[in-house]
Amino acid sequence: MVRYARALLALAIPAFVLLSLQVGDVHAQGKKASKEGTTKAVFENDKLKSWEVTYKPGQGSSMQDRPGRLVHCISGGTMQRTYEDGKKSNQVWKAGETKWLEPSTFTNTNVGKTNVRLLIVQPK
């Protein structure tokens, strides 16, 4: 009986450790997802698509290739870009300004204290 209990315990401990690691990974993925900004489709046809994105302080977007696009700022703030090579730069947005952004690859993070709302128009 004692042997059986020890064998069961020997199997239960590693199983518990593995389960704990898996739960931790799922929890971390949930946190990562909550750091993404909110995107809302505005318009799309065969020539272009547009969407509005809102970044609360601390939120951002993942590393991705971004084609050339027109960006209009609805609510301003400071977004920090991190490029593939690790370099960082701040993009300060002022409400009402519109910019053409050339194609690039980077992550984006709202490093300010206010929500940043952008309207993005991208040719297809």
PDB file of N, CA and C in Angstrom, residues 43-50 122-124:
ATOM      1  N   PHE A  43     -14.120  51.256 -43.217  1.00  0.00           N
ATOM      2  CA  PHE A  43     -14.525  51.194 -44.620  1.00  0.00           C
ATOM      3  C   PHE A  43     -13.600  50.247 -45.368  1.00  0.00           C
ATOM      4  N   GLU A  44     -14.152  49.552 -46.379  1.00  0.00           N
ATOM      5  CA  GLU A  44     -13.319  48.721 -47.242  1.00  0.00           C
ATOM      6  C   GLU A  44     -14.004  48.551 -48.584  1.00  0.00           C
ATOM      7  N   ASN A  45     -13.214  48.683 -49.660  1.00  0.00           N
ATOM      8  CA  ASN A  45     -13.687  48.360 -50.996  1.00  0.00           C
ATOM      9  C   ASN A  45     -12.534  47.724 -51.761  1.00  0.00           C
ATOM     10  N   ASP A  46     -12.631  47.656 -53.101  1.00  0.00           N
ATOM     11  CA  ASP A  46     -11.578  46.991 -53.867  1.00  0.00           C
ATOM     12  C   ASP A  46     -10.297  47.817 -53.979  1.00  0.00           C
ATOM     13  N   LYS A  47     -10.329  49.095 -53.585  1.00  0.00           N
ATOM     14  CA  LYS A  47      -9.155  49.961 -53.713  1.00  0.00           C
ATOM     15  C   LYS A  47      -8.464  50.282 -52.397  1.00  0.00           C
ATOM     16  N   LEU A  48      -9.214  50.307 -51.307  1.00  0.00           N
ATOM     17  CA  LEU A  48      -8.604  50.653 -50.019  1.00  0.00           C
ATOM     18  C   LEU A  48      -9.394  50.092 -48.861  1.00  0.00           C
ATOM     19  N   LYS A  49      -8.754  50.124 -47.702  1.00  0.00           N
ATOM     20  CA  LYS A  49      -9.447  49.764 -46.463  1.00  0.00           C
ATOM     21  C   LYS A  49      -9.037  50.765 -45.398  1.00  0.00           C
ATOM     22  N   SER A  50      -9.937  50.989 -44.448  1.00  0.00           N
ATOM     23  CA  SER A  50      -9.617  51.919 -43.364  1.00  0.00           C
ATOM     24  C   SER A  50     -10.165  51.376 -42.056  1.00  0.00           C
ATOM     25  N   GLN A 122      -5.472  52.612 -45.915  1.00  0.00           N
ATOM     26  CA  GLN A 122      -4.406  51.866 -46.589  1.00  0.00           C
ATOM     27  C   GLN A 122      -4.862  51.431 -47.977  1.00  0.00           C
ATOM     28  N   PRO A 123      -4.114  51.803 -49.021  1.00  0.00           N
ATOM     29  CA  PRO A 123      -4.439  51.305 -50.364  1.00  0.00           C
ATOM     30  C   PRO A 123      -4.242  49.795 -50.426  1.00  0.00           C
ATOM     31  N   LYS A 124      -5.032  49.137 -51.266  1.00  0.00           N
ATOM     32  CA  LYS A 124      -4.882  47.676 -51.438  1.00  0.00           C
ATOM     33  C   LYS A 124      -3.900  47.381 -52.549  1.00  0.00           C
TER      34      LYS A 124
END
